CSV table of C-alpha atoms and ligand atoms in Angstrom, one decimal:
chain,number,residue,atom,x,y,z
P,1,MET,CA,2.9,23.7,-11.4
P,2,SER,CA,4.0,25.7,-13.2
P,3,THR,CA,5.2,26.2,-16.4
P,4,THR,CA,8.6,25.3,-17.8
P,5,PRO,CA,10.1,28.0,-20.7
P,6,GLN,CA,10.5,25.3,-22.9
P,7,THR,CA,7.8,23.0,-24.8
P,8,ALA,CA,8.4,19.6,-26.1
P,9,THR,CA,8.0,20.0,-29.9
P,10,LEU,CA,6.2,16.3,-31.3
P,11,SER,CA,7.4,16.3,-35.3
P,12,PHE,CA,6.2,13.4,-37.1
P,13,SER,CA,7.8,11.2,-40.6
P,14,ASP,CA,4.4,10.9,-43.0
P,15,GLY,CA,4.7,15.2,-43.2
P,16,SER,CA,2.1,15.8,-40.9
P,17,PRO,CA,1.9,19.5,-39.1
P,18,SER,CA,3.8,19.1,-36.1
P,19,VAL,CA,2.7,20.0,-31.6
P,20,GLU,CA,4.0,22.0,-29.4
P,21,LEU,CA,3.4,20.4,-26.1
P,22,PRO,CA,3.4,22.6,-22.7
P,23,ILE,CA,5.6,20.9,-20.4
P,24,TYR,CA,6.0,21.8,-16.3
P,25,GLU,CA,8.0,21.3,-13.8
P,26,GLY,CA,6.8,20.4,-10.0
P,27,ALA,CA,8.5,21.1,-7.3
P,28,ILE,CA,10.4,17.9,-7.9
P,29,GLY,CA,11.4,15.6,-9.6
P,30,PRO,CA,11.1,14.8,-13.1
P,31,ASP,CA,9.3,17.9,-15.5
P,32,VAL,CA,6.0,16.3,-17.2
P,33,ILE,CA,4.9,17.2,-20.8
P,34,ASP,CA,1.1,18.1,-21.5
P,35,ILE,CA,-1.1,15.5,-23.5
P,36,ARG,CA,-3.7,16.2,-23.4
P,37,LYS,CA,-5.0,18.1,-25.5
P,38,LEU,CA,-2.6,15.1,-27.9
P,39,TYR,CA,-5.5,13.4,-29.3
P,40,GLY,CA,-7.8,16.8,-30.9
P,41,GLN,CA,-4.7,18.0,-32.1
P,42,THR,CA,-3.8,14.6,-34.1
P,43,GLY,CA,-5.8,12.0,-33.7
P,44,LYS,CA,-3.6,10.1,-32.2
P,45,PHE,CA,-3.5,8.7,-28.5
P,46,THR,CA,0.3,7.9,-26.8
P,47,PHE,CA,0.9,4.6,-25.6
P,48,ASP,CA,1.9,3.2,-22.0
P,49,PRO,CA,1.1,-0.2,-20.4
P,50,GLY,CA,2.2,0.4,-17.0
P,51,PHE,CA,2.4,3.9,-16.9
P,52,MET,CA,5.9,3.3,-17.0
P,53,SER,CA,6.1,6.9,-18.4
P,54,THR,CA,3.4,8.5,-17.0
P,55,ALA,CA,2.0,11.0,-14.8
P,56,ALA,CA,-1.6,11.0,-13.8
P,57,CYS,CA,-2.3,13.7,-11.4
P,58,ASN,CA,-0.5,16.8,-9.4
P,59,SER,CA,0.1,15.7,-6.2
P,60,THR,CA,1.8,17.2,-3.0
P,61,ILE,CA,1.7,14.1,-1.0
P,62,THR,CA,4.1,12.0,-1.4
P,63,TYR,CA,7.7,12.1,-3.2
P,64,ILE,CA,10.1,8.9,-4.4
P,65,ASP,CA,13.4,9.4,-5.3
P,66,GLY,CA,13.9,5.9,-6.9
P,67,ASP,CA,17.2,6.7,-8.2
P,68,LYS,CA,18.4,8.0,-4.3
P,69,GLY,CA,16.2,5.6,-2.5
P,70,GLU,CA,14.2,8.6,-1.2
P,71,LEU,CA,11.2,8.9,0.4
P,72,LEU,CA,9.2,11.7,1.3
P,73,TYR,CA,5.5,12.1,2.8
P,74,ARG,CA,4.8,15.5,3.1
P,75,GLY,CA,8.8,17.3,1.9
P,76,TYR,CA,9.7,15.2,5.5
P,77,PRO,CA,11.8,11.8,4.9
P,78,ILE,CA,10.9,8.8,6.0
P,79,GLU,CA,14.0,7.9,8.2
P,80,GLN,CA,12.7,11.3,10.7
P,81,LEU,CA,8.9,10.4,10.6
P,82,ALA,CA,10.0,6.2,11.8
P,83,GLU,CA,12.2,8.3,14.5
P,84,LYS,CA,10.1,10.5,15.9
P,85,CYS,CA,6.5,10.3,14.8
P,86,ASP,CA,3.2,7.7,16.0
P,87,PHE,CA,1.3,6.5,12.8
P,88,LEU,CA,-1.4,9.0,14.3
P,89,GLU,CA,1.2,11.8,14.2
P,90,VAL,CA,1.9,10.5,10.3
P,91,ALA,CA,-2.0,10.0,9.5
P,92,TYR,CA,-2.3,13.6,11.1
P,93,LEU,CA,0.5,15.0,8.4
P,94,LEU,CA,-0.3,12.6,5.4
P,95,LEU,CA,-3.9,14.0,5.6
P,96,LYS,CA,-4.1,18.3,6.8
P,97,GLY,CA,-0.4,18.6,4.2
P,98,GLU,CA,1.6,19.8,8.2
P,99,LEU,CA,3.1,17.2,11.5
P,100,PRO,CA,-0.2,18.0,14.1
P,101,THR,CA,1.0,20.4,17.2
P,102,ALA,CA,0.5,18.9,20.4
P,103,GLU,CA,-2.8,20.2,20.4
P,104,GLN,CA,-4.0,19.5,17.4
P,105,LYS,CA,-2.8,15.7,17.7
P,106,ASP,CA,-4.7,15.2,21.0
P,107,GLU,CA,-8.1,17.0,19.5
P,108,PHE,CA,-7.0,14.7,16.1
P,109,VAL,CA,-6.3,11.2,19.0
P,110,ASN,CA,-8.9,12.1,21.0
P,111,GLU,CA,-12.4,13.5,19.8
P,112,LYS,CA,-10.9,11.8,15.9
P,113,VAL,CA,-10.0,8.5,16.0
P,114,ILE,CA,-11.3,7.0,19.1
P,115,ARG,CA,-14.9,8.5,18.9
P,116,HIS,CA,-15.2,5.7,15.8
P,117,THR,CA,-12.9,2.3,16.9
P,118,MET,CA,-16.0,0.3,17.3
P,119,VAL,CA,-18.1,-1.0,14.1
P,120,HIS,CA,-21.8,-1.1,14.1
P,121,GLU,CA,-22.4,-4.5,16.1
P,122,GLN,CA,-24.7,-5.5,13.1
P,123,MET,CA,-21.6,-6.2,11.8
P,124,LYS,CA,-20.8,-9.1,13.5
P,125,GLN,CA,-23.4,-10.9,11.5
P,126,PHE,CA,-22.4,-10.1,8.6
P,127,PHE,CA,-18.6,-11.6,9.5
P,128,ASN,CA,-20.4,-14.8,10.4
P,129,GLY,CA,-21.6,-15.3,7.4
P,130,PHE,CA,-17.5,-16.0,6.6
P,131,ARG,CA,-16.3,-19.6,6.2
P,132,ARG,CA,-13.8,-20.1,9.0
P,133,ASP,CA,-11.4,-20.0,5.8
P,134,ALA,CA,-11.1,-17.0,4.0
P,135,HIS,CA,-9.3,-15.6,3.1
P,136,PRO,CA,-8.5,-12.4,5.5
P,137,MET,CA,-8.3,-10.5,2.4
P,138,ALA,CA,-11.3,-11.9,0.7
P,139,VAL,CA,-13.3,-10.9,4.5
P,140,LEU,CA,-11.8,-7.4,4.0
P,141,VAL,CA,-12.5,-5.9,0.9
P,142,ALA,CA,-16.0,-7.3,1.2
P,143,ALA,CA,-16.1,-5.0,5.2
P,144,VAL,CA,-14.4,-2.0,4.0
P,145,GLY,CA,-17.4,-2.5,1.2
P,146,ALA,CA,-20.0,-3.3,3.4
P,147,MET,CA,-19.1,-0.3,5.6
P,148,SER,CA,-20.5,1.8,2.9
P,149,ALA,CA,-23.4,0.0,4.1
P,150,PHE,CA,-22.9,0.3,7.1
P,151,TYR,CA,-22.5,4.1,7.6
P,152,HIS,CA,-24.6,4.9,4.2
P,153,ASP,CA,-25.1,8.5,6.1
P,154,SER,CA,-21.5,9.7,5.6
P,155,THR,CA,-21.7,9.1,1.9
P,156,ASP,CA,-22.1,12.1,0.4
P,157,ILE,CA,-19.0,12.8,-0.9
P,158,THR,CA,-20.2,16.7,-1.9
P,159,ASP,CA,-20.2,17.9,1.6
P,160,ALA,CA,-16.9,17.9,3.6
P,161,LYS,CA,-18.2,17.3,6.8
P,162,SER,CA,-19.1,13.9,5.3
P,163,ARG,CA,-15.6,13.4,3.4
P,164,GLU,CA,-13.6,14.2,7.2
P,165,VAL,CA,-16.5,11.7,9.4
P,166,SER,CA,-15.7,9.2,6.6
P,167,ALA,CA,-11.5,9.6,7.0
P,168,ILE,CA,-12.0,9.2,10.7
P,169,ARG,CA,-14.2,6.5,10.3
P,170,LEU,CA,-12.0,4.2,7.5
P,171,ILE,CA,-8.5,5.2,9.5
P,172,ALA,CA,-10.5,4.7,13.6
P,173,LYS,CA,-12.4,1.0,12.0
P,174,LEU,CA,-9.5,-0.4,10.0
P,175,PRO,CA,-7.6,-2.0,13.2
P,176,THR,CA,-11.6,-3.6,14.9
P,177,LEU,CA,-11.9,-4.8,10.8
P,178,VAL,CA,-9.0,-6.2,10.1
P,179,ALA,CA,-8.8,-8.2,13.8
P,180,MET,CA,-12.2,-9.1,13.8
P,181,ALA,CA,-11.0,-11.0,10.0
P,182,TYR,CA,-8.3,-12.9,12.2
P,183,LYS,CA,-10.5,-13.8,15.9
P,184,TYR,CA,-13.3,-15.7,12.9
P,185,SER,CA,-10.3,-16.9,11.2
P,186,VAL,CA,-9.2,-18.8,14.3
P,187,GLY,CA,-12.7,-19.0,15.9
P,188,GLN,CA,-12.1,-16.7,19.4
P,189,PRO,CA,-14.5,-14.1,20.4
P,190,PHE,CA,-14.0,-10.1,19.0
P,191,MET,CA,-12.9,-8.3,21.3
P,192,TYR,CA,-13.8,-4.8,21.6
P,193,PRO,CA,-11.7,-2.0,20.9
P,194,LYS,CA,-9.9,-0.4,23.9
P,195,ASN,CA,-9.9,3.4,24.3
P,196,ASP,CA,-6.9,3.9,26.2
P,197,LEU,CA,-4.5,2.8,24.3
P,198,SER,CA,-2.3,3.7,21.6
P,199,TYR,CA,-4.4,3.5,17.7
P,200,THR,CA,-1.8,0.3,17.9
P,201,GLY,CA,-1.2,-1.0,21.5
P,202,ASN,CA,-5.5,-1.5,21.6
P,203,PHE,CA,-5.1,-2.9,17.7
P,204,LEU,CA,-2.5,-5.7,19.2
P,205,ARG,CA,-5.2,-6.2,22.4
P,206,MET,CA,-7.8,-6.8,19.8
P,207,MET,CA,-5.7,-9.6,18.1
P,208,PHE,CA,-4.0,-11.1,20.5
P,209,ALA,CA,-6.5,-10.7,23.6
P,210,VAL,CA,-9.4,-12.9,24.9
P,211,PRO,CA,-11.6,-11.9,27.1
P,212,ALA,CA,-10.3,-14.4,29.4
P,213,GLU,CA,-7.5,-12.8,30.6
P,214,GLU,CA,-5.7,-9.6,31.4
P,215,TYR,CA,-3.8,-8.9,27.7
P,216,VAL,CA,-0.4,-5.9,28.7
P,217,VAL,CA,1.1,-3.9,25.9
P,218,ASN,CA,4.6,-5.0,24.9
P,219,PRO,CA,6.3,-1.4,24.8
P,220,VAL,CA,8.5,-2.7,22.4
P,221,LEU,CA,6.3,-4.7,19.8
P,222,GLU,CA,3.8,-1.6,19.8
P,223,ARG,CA,6.5,0.5,17.9
P,224,ALA,CA,7.2,-2.0,16.1
P,225,LEU,CA,4.2,-2.9,14.5
P,226,ASP,CA,3.7,1.6,14.7
P,227,ARG,CA,6.5,1.8,13.0
P,228,ILE,CA,5.2,-1.1,10.5
P,229,PHE,CA,2.5,1.5,9.8
P,230,ILE,CA,4.7,4.6,9.0
P,231,LEU,CA,6.0,2.7,6.8
P,232,HIS,CA,3.8,1.9,5.2
P,233,ALA,CA,1.0,4.6,5.3
P,234,ASP,CA,1.3,6.2,1.7
P,235,HIS,CA,3.5,5.6,-1.3
P,236,GLU,CA,2.6,8.1,-4.1
P,237,GLN,CA,1.0,6.7,-7.5
P,238,ASN,CA,0.8,2.7,-6.6
P,239,ALA,CA,-1.6,0.2,-8.3
P,240,SER,CA,-3.8,0.6,-5.7
P,241,THR,CA,-3.6,4.2,-5.4
P,242,SER,CA,-4.7,4.2,-9.0
P,243,THR,CA,-7.1,2.4,-8.1
P,244,VAL,CA,-8.7,4.1,-5.3
P,245,ARG,CA,-8.2,7.0,-7.8
P,246,LEU,CA,-9.9,6.0,-10.7
P,247,ALA,CA,-12.4,4.1,-8.8
P,248,GLY,CA,-12.6,7.2,-7.0
P,249,SER,CA,-13.1,9.5,-9.9
P,250,SER,CA,-17.0,8.1,-11.1
P,251,GLY,CA,-18.0,9.6,-7.7
P,252,THR,CA,-18.0,6.8,-5.6
P,253,ASN,CA,-18.3,6.9,-2.3
P,254,PRO,CA,-15.0,6.1,-0.1
P,255,PHE,CA,-15.7,3.4,1.2
P,256,ALA,CA,-16.4,1.5,-2.0
P,257,ALA,CA,-13.1,3.8,-3.8
P,258,ILE,CA,-11.2,1.8,-0.7
P,259,ALA,CA,-12.3,-1.8,-1.1
P,260,ALA,CA,-11.3,-1.3,-4.2
P,261,GLY,CA,-7.1,-0.2,-3.8
P,262,VAL,CA,-7.6,-3.3,-0.5
P,263,ALA,CA,-8.8,-5.4,-3.6
P,264,CYS,CA,-5.5,-4.3,-5.9
P,265,LEU,CA,-3.9,-4.4,-3.0
P,266,TRP,CA,-4.3,-8.3,-2.1
P,267,GLY,CA,-2.0,-9.0,-5.6
P,268,PRO,CA,1.3,-10.7,-5.0
P,269,ALA,CA,2.9,-8.3,-7.6
P,270,HIS,CA,1.7,-5.3,-5.0
P,271,GLY,CA,1.2,-6.0,-1.1
P,272,GLY,CA,0.6,-9.4,-1.5
P,273,ALA,CA,4.6,-9.3,-1.6
P,274,ASN,CA,4.8,-9.8,2.1
P,275,GLU,CA,3.0,-13.3,2.2
P,276,ALA,CA,4.6,-14.2,-1.0
P,277,ALA,CA,7.7,-13.6,0.6
P,278,LEU,CA,8.0,-15.0,4.4
P,279,LYS,CA,6.6,-18.5,2.5
P,280,MET,CA,9.4,-18.4,-0.4
P,281,LEU,CA,11.7,-18.4,2.7
P,282,GLU,CA,10.3,-21.1,4.3
P,283,GLU,CA,10.1,-22.8,1.2
P,284,ILE,CA,13.6,-22.6,0.8
P,285,GLY,CA,13.6,-23.7,4.4
P,286,HIS,CA,17.6,-23.7,4.4
P,287,VAL,CA,20.6,-21.8,3.9
P,288,ASP,CA,22.2,-24.1,1.2
P,289,ASN,CA,19.5,-24.2,-0.8
P,290,VAL,CA,20.0,-20.4,-1.3
P,291,PRO,CA,21.9,-21.2,-4.3
P,292,ALA,CA,19.9,-23.5,-6.6
P,293,PHE,CA,16.8,-21.2,-5.4
P,294,ILE,CA,19.0,-18.4,-7.7
P,295,GLU,CA,18.9,-20.0,-10.1
P,296,LYS,CA,15.7,-20.9,-10.4
P,297,VAL,CA,14.8,-16.9,-9.8
P,298,LYS,CA,17.4,-16.6,-13.2
P,299,ASP,CA,16.5,-19.1,-15.5
P,300,LYS,CA,13.7,-17.4,-17.7
P,301,ASN,CA,12.2,-20.2,-18.7
P,302,SER,CA,11.2,-21.1,-14.7
P,303,ASP,CA,8.5,-17.9,-13.7
P,304,VAL,CA,9.8,-17.7,-10.5
P,305,ARG,CA,10.7,-14.4,-8.7
P,306,LEU,CA,13.1,-13.5,-6.1
P,307,MET,CA,9.7,-12.2,-4.0
P,308,GLY,CA,10.6,-9.1,-1.5
P,309,PHE,CA,12.9,-7.8,-4.7
P,310,GLY,CA,12.7,-5.9,-7.0
P,311,HIS,CA,10.4,-2.4,-7.7
P,312,ARG,CA,9.0,-0.3,-10.8
P,313,VAL,CA,10.2,3.3,-8.7
P,314,TYR,CA,13.2,1.9,-6.7
P,315,LYS,CA,16.6,1.5,-8.2
P,316,ASN,CA,18.7,1.4,-5.5
P,317,TYR,CA,17.7,0.4,-1.9
P,318,ASP,CA,14.1,0.5,-0.7
P,319,PRO,CA,14.0,3.2,2.4
P,320,ARG,CA,11.3,1.2,4.3
P,321,ALA,CA,13.7,-1.7,3.6
P,322,LYS,CA,16.4,-0.8,5.7
P,323,LEU,CA,14.2,0.5,8.2
P,324,MET,CA,11.9,-2.6,8.3
P,325,ARG,CA,15.4,-4.6,8.7
P,326,GLU,CA,16.4,-2.3,12.0
P,327,THR,CA,13.0,-3.1,13.7
P,328,CYS,CA,14.0,-6.3,13.2
P,329,TYR,CA,16.7,-6.8,14.8
P,330,GLU,CA,14.8,-5.1,17.5
P,331,VAL,CA,11.5,-7.9,17.3
P,332,LEU,CA,13.4,-10.6,17.1
P,333,ASN,CA,16.3,-9.7,20.2
P,334,GLU,CA,13.3,-8.4,22.1
P,335,LEU,CA,11.5,-12.1,21.8
P,336,GLY,CA,15.4,-13.5,22.4
P,337,LEU,CA,15.0,-14.9,18.8
P,338,GLN,CA,18.3,-13.1,17.7
P,339,GLU,CA,18.6,-16.9,16.3
P,340,ASP,CA,15.9,-16.9,14.0
P,341,PRO,CA,16.7,-19.9,11.5
P,342,LEU,CA,14.1,-17.1,9.2
P,343,PHE,CA,15.9,-14.6,8.8
P,344,LYS,CA,19.6,-15.7,9.1
P,345,LEU,CA,18.0,-17.4,6.0
P,346,ALA,CA,17.1,-13.2,4.7
P,347,MET,CA,19.7,-11.7,5.1
P,348,GLU,CA,22.3,-14.9,3.3
P,349,LEU,CA,20.0,-14.4,0.8
P,350,GLU,CA,19.6,-11.1,0.1
P,351,ARG,CA,23.3,-11.2,0.5
P,352,ILE,CA,23.7,-13.5,-2.7
P,353,ALA,CA,21.3,-11.9,-4.6
P,354,LEU,CA,23.0,-8.3,-4.1
P,355,ASN,CA,26.3,-9.5,-5.0
P,356,ASP,CA,24.9,-11.7,-8.0
P,357,ASP,CA,24.5,-9.5,-11.9
P,358,TYR,CA,21.4,-10.5,-12.5
P,359,PHE,CA,20.2,-8.5,-9.9
P,360,VAL,CA,22.7,-5.6,-9.8
P,361,SER,CA,22.3,-5.1,-13.6
P,362,ARG,CA,18.5,-5.2,-13.5
P,363,LYS,CA,19.0,-2.7,-9.7
P,364,LEU,CA,16.7,-5.3,-7.7
P,365,TYR,CA,17.4,-4.5,-3.9
P,366,PRO,CA,15.3,-5.3,-1.4
P,367,ASN,CA,11.9,-4.1,-0.5
P,368,VAL,CA,9.6,-3.7,2.0
P,369,ASP,CA,8.1,-6.8,1.6
P,370,PHE,CA,11.5,-8.3,2.3
P,371,TYR,CA,11.4,-8.2,6.0
P,372,SER,CA,8.0,-7.0,7.0
P,373,GLY,CA,6.9,-10.8,6.8
P,374,ILE,CA,9.6,-11.5,9.2
P,375,VAL,CA,8.5,-8.7,11.8
P,376,GLN,CA,4.9,-9.2,11.4
P,377,ARG,CA,5.4,-13.5,12.0
P,378,ALA,CA,7.8,-12.6,15.8
P,379,LEU,CA,4.3,-9.9,16.1
P,380,GLY,CA,1.7,-13.6,15.7
P,381,ILE,CA,0.7,-12.0,12.8
P,382,PRO,CA,-0.7,-15.5,10.5
P,383,THR,CA,0.8,-14.8,7.8
P,384,ASP,CA,-2.2,-14.8,5.0
P,385,LEU,CA,-3.0,-11.8,8.1
P,386,PHE,CA,0.3,-9.5,6.5
P,387,THR,CA,-1.5,-7.8,3.4
P,388,GLY,CA,-3.8,-7.2,5.8
P,389,ILE,CA,-1.9,-5.3,8.2
P,390,PHE,CA,-0.3,-3.4,4.8
P,391,ALA,CA,-4.1,-2.5,4.3
P,392,LEU,CA,-4.7,-1.6,7.3
P,393,ALA,CA,-1.2,1.4,7.5
P,394,ARG,CA,-2.5,2.3,3.4
P,395,THR,CA,-5.6,3.4,4.6
P,396,VAL,CA,-4.5,6.8,5.4
P,397,GLY,CA,-2.6,7.2,2.6
P,398,TRP,CA,-5.8,6.2,0.0
P,399,ILE,CA,-7.9,8.7,1.8
P,400,ALA,CA,-5.1,11.7,1.6
P,401,GLN,CA,-5.1,10.6,-2.3
P,402,TRP,CA,-9.1,10.4,-2.8
P,403,ASN,CA,-9.2,14.0,-0.7
P,404,GLU,CA,-7.0,15.6,-2.9
P,405,MET,CA,-8.2,14.0,-6.2
P,406,ILE,CA,-12.1,15.5,-4.7
P,407,ALA,CA,-10.6,18.5,-4.2
P,408,ASP,CA,-8.4,19.0,-7.4
P,409,PRO,CA,-10.5,21.2,-9.9
P,410,GLU,CA,-8.4,19.5,-13.0
P,411,GLN,CA,-10.5,16.0,-11.9
P,412,LYS,CA,-12.1,14.3,-14.5
P,413,ILE,CA,-13.1,10.5,-14.8
P,414,GLY,CA,-9.9,8.5,-15.2
P,415,ARG,CA,-10.9,6.3,-18.9
P,416,PRO,CA,-8.2,5.6,-20.6
P,417,ARG,CA,-7.6,5.0,-24.2
P,418,GLN,CA,-6.7,1.7,-26.2
P,419,LEU,CA,-4.8,0.4,-28.9
P,420,TYR,CA,-7.5,-1.7,-30.8
P,421,VAL,CA,-5.7,-4.6,-32.5
P,422,GLY,CA,-8.8,-6.6,-32.8
P,423,SER,CA,-10.9,-8.0,-35.4
P,424,PRO,CA,-12.1,-5.4,-37.9
P,425,LYS,CA,-16.3,-4.6,-38.2
P,426,ARG,CA,-18.0,-7.8,-39.7
P,427,ASP,CA,-21.3,-9.6,-40.2
P,428,VAL,CA,-23.2,-12.1,-38.1
P,429,PRO,CA,-22.8,-15.1,-39.8
P,430,ASP,CA,-26.4,-17.0,-39.7
P,431,VAL,CA,-25.6,-20.0,-36.9
P,432,SER,CA,-25.5,-23.0,-39.2
P,433,SER,CA,-22.3,-21.1,-41.1
P,434,ARG,CA,-20.1,-21.0,-37.8
F,501,CMC,N1,12.6,-11.3,-8.9
F,501,CMC,C1,13.7,-11.5,-10.6
F,501,CMC,N2,13.7,-11.5,-11.6
F,501,CMC,C2,13.2,-9.4,-11.3
F,501,CMC,C3,12.4,-10.0,-10.0
F,501,CMC,C4,12.5,-10.7,-8.8
F,501,CMC,N3,11.3,-10.1,-7.8
F,501,CMC,N4,11.8,-8.3,-9.9
F,501,CMC,C5,12.0,-7.9,-11.8
F,501,CMC,N5,12.3,-8.8,-12.1
F,501,CMC,C6,13.6,-8.7,-13.7
F,501,CMC,C7,12.6,-9.0,-14.3
F,501,CMC,O1,12.0,-10.5,-14.7
F,501,CMC,C8,13.3,-8.6,-15.6
F,501,CMC,O2,13.8,-8.8,-16.5
F,501,CMC,P1,14.0,-9.2,-18.1
F,501,CMC,O3,14.7,-7.2,-18.3
F,501,CMC,O4,15.4,-9.6,-18.1
F,501,CMC,O5,12.7,-9.4,-18.1
F,501,CMC,C9,13.9,-7.0,-15.2
F,501,CMC,O6,13.8,-7.3,-13.9
F,501,CMC,C10,12.0,-5.8,-14.7
F,501,CMC,O7,11.5,-6.4,-14.0
F,501,CMC,P2,9.5,-6.2,-14.6
F,501,CMC,O8,8.7,-6.8,-14.1
F,501,CMC,O9,10.1,-5.3,-16.1
F,501,CMC,O10,9.9,-4.8,-13.8
F,501,CMC,P3,8.2,-4.0,-13.2
F,501,CMC,O11,8.9,-2.5,-12.8
F,501,CMC,O12,7.4,-3.7,-14.1
F,501,CMC,O13,8.0,-4.8,-11.8
F,501,CMC,C11,8.1,-5.2,-9.6
F,501,CMC,C12,8.2,-4.3,-10.3
F,501,CMC,C13,7.9,-5.3,-8.1
F,501,CMC,C14,6.1,-6.0,-9.8
F,501,CMC,C15,8.7,-6.4,-9.3
F,501,CMC,O14,10.0,-6.5,-8.8
F,501,CMC,C16,8.3,-7.7,-8.9
F,501,CMC,O15,7.6,-9.1,-9.8
F,501,CMC,N6,9.4,-8.1,-7.7
F,501,CMC,C17,8.8,-9.1,-6.5
F,501,CMC,C18,7.0,-9.2,-6.2
F,501,CMC,C19,7.8,-7.7,-4.6
F,501,CMC,O16,8.4,-7.9,-3.8
F,501,CMC,N7,6.2,-6.5,-4.6
F,501,CMC,C20,6.8,-6.4,-4.0
F,501,CMC,C21,6.8,-4.6,-4.3
F,501,CMC,S1,6.9,-3.1,-2.9
F,501,CMC,C22,5.6,-3.4,-2.4
F,501,CMC,C23,3.9,-2.5,-2.5
F,501,CMC,O17,5.0,-2.0,-3.9
F,501,CMC,O18,3.2,-3.5,-2.4
């Protein structure tokens, strides 16, 4: 962050003295106006519900250009990372700032991540306490939060070694926990991790193998899921990441902060959109029903949204959606599902929406969630686990952002202010006169 030659002058129509505010320049992207001293100088706050114009931190991790439809992790375009790297290389990049050399990758994977793939045996008991029909995200919020009870020895956030161990534990154990949530819901035995498989191959096996049979990982499906993980790994200061930073700003431990992120991700306007998008496609049911559905979406009184469409930052095609669409083709071809009716329906819905003035004028394009549900469904992942897969992949982004926040000398506890519009001060009346 460097100061630009300009400052911003804020003047008031009531004749109060104007104030000069510094402007900082990022490496790329919009400049920011530093308003930290505004309250001290003027007694006034800024008002920005939904953070439409507010940068809450410095970050070196991820950059999005919403107008161009560009997403960079540590400067590298998502398209190149999705083609040339695997998920753990991307995880290393997000955590450490650079792509690993072959040696660094070997050490990261074989001496760190795979040493932590198992979870404490007692965690099985924890899972057994849930109803079988509990939503996997409810189980996951609890399981990630419970890691602070099971791994209390790495919760000292002032100790760099402890922070690193927690980070590795989270990345390594999330696949195991997500697979356990699934196995529990279908009444099958939990599968232990198998560390000679890749991160993603191991996850597929923990999900779909049973102890009675051998399981062979399909490399096309393994690569497709790995790509889903890469595409979801980070997305700068989105709602769940901001939640992790805000929770973490109080000094809470990383397991608790990331459990808060998982809870936020669950909502249908965020990570829950992949589940909602697939349910929407199933409800539409047939290409013939698309025009009537689009009319409902456009009706101001209906509250129906086209799930998997629109984004706060992308005002152009979400680059992740393009890659997800390609992955969708690959998976459906591999599984002989080229004629998949939901995929056809999704493509028709996209075609109609992209030619409709309602969507064009509001710059609403498909986002990553529009096609990811179709891929996951084809892989055999049940709809209510889609957001769990997103959480698994986003964990590394949350940790990288949490680490960055802890190391930031300007970091303070997050504490927004408000515009109070409630009752002025008044006296409590006696109960007989209320
Ligand atoms: N379907 C229909 N209309 C929409 C949609 C949609 N999916 N998204 C936005 N709009 C309309 C909205 O009604 C508003 O219209 P008007 O100006 O006439 O009132 C206008 O577009 C702007 O919408 P907004 O709600 O002010 O935009 P936002 O930036 O606050 O919301 C969003 C962004 C992602 C929450 C929203 O587009 C949405 O609800 N999309 C559907 C859910 C979804 O797919 N979420 C996944 C986001 S990507 C993955 C992730 O980050 O988790």
